[in-house]
Amino acid sequence: MPGKEIPDSAIELVAKHINIRSNKNYYIPVIGHQENIETPQIFEIIPFDQIDDSDRRFYAIDGSYNSEQFYNGLCIAIYAAGYICFHKGKQIRMNSLDDPVILGQAYYPHNILITHPGHLNDIYDELLTLEPIKCLFKFLEDVPDKVFAYKREQICANLSTLLGFCQEVLEIALILEIIERPETMAGDFILRDGTLRPLQVKQSSLVKLGEYAHHNGVKVVAVTKQSFTNTKFVF
């Protein structure tokens, strides 16, 4: 296939937008207020070579989704989210399985077959029955319409939006599950691949969850990858 040169004007335009976004001032205070945990907080970071000697637990939350559509209209779609934990340099079991390899805790739906649009609603309904999601609503003392930023009709408008929503909400619910695990102690860390303020959940609910983590002394750290350098935020 013959090569094609990218016009200089296109390269300059891309470079311009990258520069603007990388240098934009978001007016976020560098030094937070100790009484307001919604502002940036400073805490002691453990040197990497000393992490394994620490008695703190390090949890990591991640998730994904995927779908495959076949020629006859049949579609298979799934999302999943889970977490692992390391303590004193060793991965410890988070589930009740006897599998020697799978030590983490994961959640995923049973409804993965889509043959008509109504099945999107079934996937949404099943999300609400997953144990971490039920515990999240119980903790927030609220209902989906008050917690989620979007209505069911908007979420189920297409498959990609629905799967991304399910993964995001499930990952947020897992923060609560980890905080409430009996072995989790003050000083432990929860690392999440993604922002701590996703648009799918209303800010009031996220703030309440953050305050609960702060009250229990658990550090929730998000690593975002929206630029060439990783940015870390902490509850």
Coordinates of C-alpha atoms in Angstrom, one line a residue:
M1 CA 0.0 0.0 0.0
P2 CA 1.5 3.4 -1.0
G3 CA 2.4 5.7 1.8
K4 CA 0.6 9.0 2.3
E5 CA 2.1 12.1 3.8
I6 CA 0.1 14.0 6.5
P7 CA -0.2 17.7 5.6
D8 CA 1.8 20.0 7.8
S9 CA -1.4 22.0 8.6
A10 CA -2.9 18.9 10.1
I11 CA 0.1 18.1 12.3
E12 CA 0.3 21.8 13.5
L13 CA -3.4 21.7 14.4
V14 CA -3.1 18.5 16.4
A15 CA 0.0 19.9 18.2
K16 CA -1.8 23.1 18.9
H17 CA -4.7 21.3 20.6
I18 CA -2.3 19.0 22.6
N19 CA -0.5 22.1 23.8
I20 CA -3.7 23.9 24.8
R21 CA -5.0 21.0 26.8
S22 CA -1.7 20.2 28.4
N23 CA -1.2 23.7 29.6
K24 CA -4.7 24.7 30.5
N25 CA -5.2 26.1 34.0
Y26 CA -8.1 24.3 35.6
Y27 CA -7.8 26.5 38.7
I28 CA -7.6 23.6 41.1
P29 CA -5.8 24.6 44.3
V30 CA -2.5 22.9 44.8
I31 CA -2.8 23.0 48.6
G32 CA -6.0 21.7 49.9
H33 CA -7.9 22.5 53.1
Q34 CA -7.7 19.9 55.8
E35 CA -11.3 20.4 56.8
N36 CA -12.5 20.1 53.2
I37 CA -11.6 16.7 51.8
E38 CA -12.9 17.6 48.4
T39 CA -9.8 19.7 47.9
P40 CA -6.4 18.1 47.2
Q41 CA -4.9 16.5 50.3
I42 CA -1.2 15.9 51.0
F43 CA -0.1 12.7 52.7
E44 CA 3.1 10.8 53.1
I45 CA 3.9 8.5 50.1
I46 CA 5.7 5.2 50.9
P47 CA 8.9 4.8 49.0
F48 CA 8.5 2.0 46.4
D49 CA 11.2 -0.2 47.8
Q50 CA 9.5 0.0 51.2
I51 CA 6.0 -0.9 50.1
D52 CA 6.5 -4.7 50.7
D53 CA 7.6 -4.0 54.3
S54 CA 4.5 -2.0 55.0
D55 CA 1.6 -3.5 56.9
R56 CA -0.8 -1.6 54.6
R57 CA -2.9 -3.5 52.0
F58 CA -2.9 -2.3 48.4
Y59 CA -6.1 -3.0 46.4
A60 CA -6.4 -2.4 42.7
I61 CA -9.7 -2.1 40.9
D62 CA -10.1 -2.5 37.1
G63 CA -12.7 -3.5 34.6
S64 CA -13.5 -3.8 30.9
Y65 CA -16.2 -4.5 28.4
N66 CA -16.5 -6.0 25.0
S67 CA -19.0 -7.1 22.4
E68 CA -19.1 -9.0 19.1
Q69 CA -21.8 -8.8 16.5
F70 CA -22.4 -11.7 14.0
Y71 CA -23.7 -11.6 10.5
N72 CA -27.1 -12.8 11.5
G73 CA -27.8 -10.0 14.0
L74 CA -26.8 -12.1 17.0
C75 CA -24.6 -10.1 19.5
I76 CA -22.7 -11.2 22.5
A77 CA -21.7 -8.5 25.0
I78 CA -20.2 -8.5 28.4
Y79 CA -18.7 -6.2 31.0
A80 CA -16.7 -7.1 34.1
A81 CA -15.0 -5.4 37.1
G82 CA -13.0 -6.7 40.0
Y83 CA -10.1 -6.2 42.3
I84 CA -6.9 -7.8 43.7
C85 CA -5.0 -7.2 46.8
F86 CA -1.3 -7.3 47.8
H87 CA -0.1 -7.4 51.4
K88 CA 3.6 -7.5 52.3
G89 CA 4.5 -8.2 48.7
K90 CA 2.2 -11.1 48.2
Q91 CA -1.2 -11.3 46.5
I92 CA -3.8 -12.5 49.0
R93 CA -7.1 -14.2 48.2
M94 CA -10.2 -12.0 47.9
N95 CA -12.7 -14.8 46.9
S96 CA -14.0 -18.0 48.3
L97 CA -12.8 -20.1 45.4
D98 CA -10.2 -22.9 45.7
D99 CA -8.5 -21.9 42.4
P100 CA -4.7 -21.6 43.0
V101 CA -4.4 -18.9 40.3
I102 CA -7.5 -16.7 40.5
L103 CA -7.1 -14.9 43.8
G104 CA -9.0 -11.7 43.0
Q105 CA -12.7 -10.9 43.3
A106 CA -14.7 -10.2 40.1
Y107 CA -18.2 -9.6 39.0
Y108 CA -19.9 -10.0 35.6
P109 CA -23.4 -10.5 34.3
H110 CA -25.1 -13.7 33.1
N111 CA -27.1 -11.9 30.4
I112 CA -24.6 -11.7 27.6
L113 CA -26.8 -12.6 24.6
I114 CA -28.6 -9.8 22.6
T115 CA -31.0 -10.6 19.9
H116 CA -33.3 -7.6 20.1
P117 CA -33.1 -4.1 21.7
G118 CA -35.1 -5.2 24.7
H119 CA -32.2 -7.2 25.9
L120 CA -30.3 -4.0 26.6
N121 CA -32.9 -3.3 29.4
D122 CA -32.3 -6.8 30.7
I123 CA -28.6 -6.1 31.1
Y124 CA -29.4 -2.8 32.9
D125 CA -31.8 -4.6 35.2
E126 CA -29.3 -7.3 36.0
L127 CA -26.7 -4.7 37.0
L128 CA -29.0 -3.5 39.7
T129 CA -29.1 -7.0 41.2
L130 CA -25.3 -7.5 41.5
E131 CA -24.3 -7.6 45.2
P132 CA -21.9 -4.6 45.1
I133 CA -24.5 -2.4 43.4
K134 CA -27.2 -3.4 45.9
C135 CA -24.8 -2.6 48.8
L136 CA -24.0 0.8 47.1
F137 CA -27.7 1.8 47.0
K138 CA -28.2 0.6 50.6
F139 CA -25.2 2.8 51.7
L140 CA -26.4 5.8 49.8
E141 CA -30.0 5.2 51.0
D142 CA -31.2 6.2 47.6
V143 CA -32.6 4.8 44.3
P144 CA -31.1 4.6 40.8
D145 CA -32.8 7.7 39.5
K146 CA -31.3 9.7 42.3
V147 CA -27.8 8.2 42.1
F148 CA -27.3 7.8 38.3
A149 CA -26.7 11.0 36.3
Y150 CA -28.6 9.6 33.3
K151 CA -32.0 8.0 32.8
R152 CA -32.5 4.4 31.8
E153 CA -33.6 5.4 28.3
Q154 CA -30.3 7.3 27.7
I155 CA -28.1 4.6 29.2
C156 CA -29.8 1.9 27.1
A157 CA -29.8 3.9 23.9
N158 CA -27.0 1.8 22.5
L159 CA -24.8 -1.1 23.5
S160 CA -21.5 0.7 23.9
T161 CA -23.0 3.3 26.2
L162 CA -24.7 0.7 28.3
L163 CA -21.6 -1.5 28.7
G164 CA -19.4 1.4 29.6
F165 CA -21.9 2.6 32.1
C166 CA -22.2 -0.8 33.8
Q167 CA -18.4 -1.2 34.1
E168 CA -18.0 2.3 35.5
V169 CA -20.7 2.0 38.1
L170 CA -19.6 -1.4 39.2
E171 CA -16.0 -0.2 39.7
I172 CA -17.3 2.6 41.9
A173 CA -19.4 0.1 43.9
L174 CA -16.3 -2.0 44.5
I175 CA -14.7 0.9 46.3
L176 CA -17.4 0.6 48.9
E177 CA -17.1 -3.2 49.0
I178 CA -13.3 -3.0 49.7
I179 CA -13.7 -0.4 52.4
E180 CA -16.2 -2.6 54.2
R181 CA -14.1 -5.8 53.9
P182 CA -13.3 -6.9 57.5
E183 CA -9.5 -7.1 56.8
T184 CA -9.4 -3.5 55.4
M185 CA -7.8 -1.2 57.9
A186 CA -7.0 2.6 58.1
G187 CA -4.0 3.4 56.0
D188 CA -4.8 0.9 53.3
F189 CA -4.8 2.0 49.7
I190 CA -7.4 1.4 46.9
L191 CA -6.1 2.1 43.4
R192 CA -8.6 2.7 40.6
D193 CA -7.9 2.8 36.9
G194 CA -9.9 5.9 36.1
T195 CA -11.2 9.1 37.5
L196 CA -12.8 9.3 41.0
R197 CA -15.6 11.5 39.6
P198 CA -17.1 9.7 36.7
L199 CA -20.1 11.3 35.0
Q200 CA -22.3 8.3 35.3
V201 CA -22.8 8.8 39.1
K202 CA -24.0 12.1 40.6
Q203 CA -21.4 14.1 42.5
S204 CA -23.4 14.1 45.7
S205 CA -23.2 10.3 45.9
L206 CA -19.5 10.3 45.0
V207 CA -18.8 12.8 47.7
K208 CA -20.6 10.7 50.3
L209 CA -18.5 7.7 49.3
G210 CA -15.4 9.8 49.5
E211 CA -16.3 11.0 52.9
Y212 CA -16.9 7.4 54.1
A213 CA -13.4 6.4 52.8
H214 CA -11.8 9.3 54.5
H215 CA -13.7 8.6 57.8
N216 CA -12.3 5.0 57.7
G217 CA -8.8 6.2 56.9
V218 CA -8.7 4.4 53.5
K219 CA -6.8 6.2 50.7
V220 CA -8.6 5.9 47.3
V221 CA -6.2 6.8 44.5
A222 CA -7.2 7.2 40.9
V223 CA -4.7 7.1 38.0
T224 CA -6.1 8.8 34.9
K225 CA -4.5 8.6 31.5
Q226 CA -6.0 11.6 29.7
S227 CA -2.6 13.1 28.8
F228 CA 0.9 11.9 28.1
T229 CA 1.6 11.8 31.8
N230 CA -0.4 10.0 34.5
T231 CA -2.4 12.2 36.9
K232 CA -3.2 10.9 40.4
F233 CA -6.1 12.1 42.6
V234 CA -6.9 11.0 46.1
F235 CA -10.1 10.8 48.2

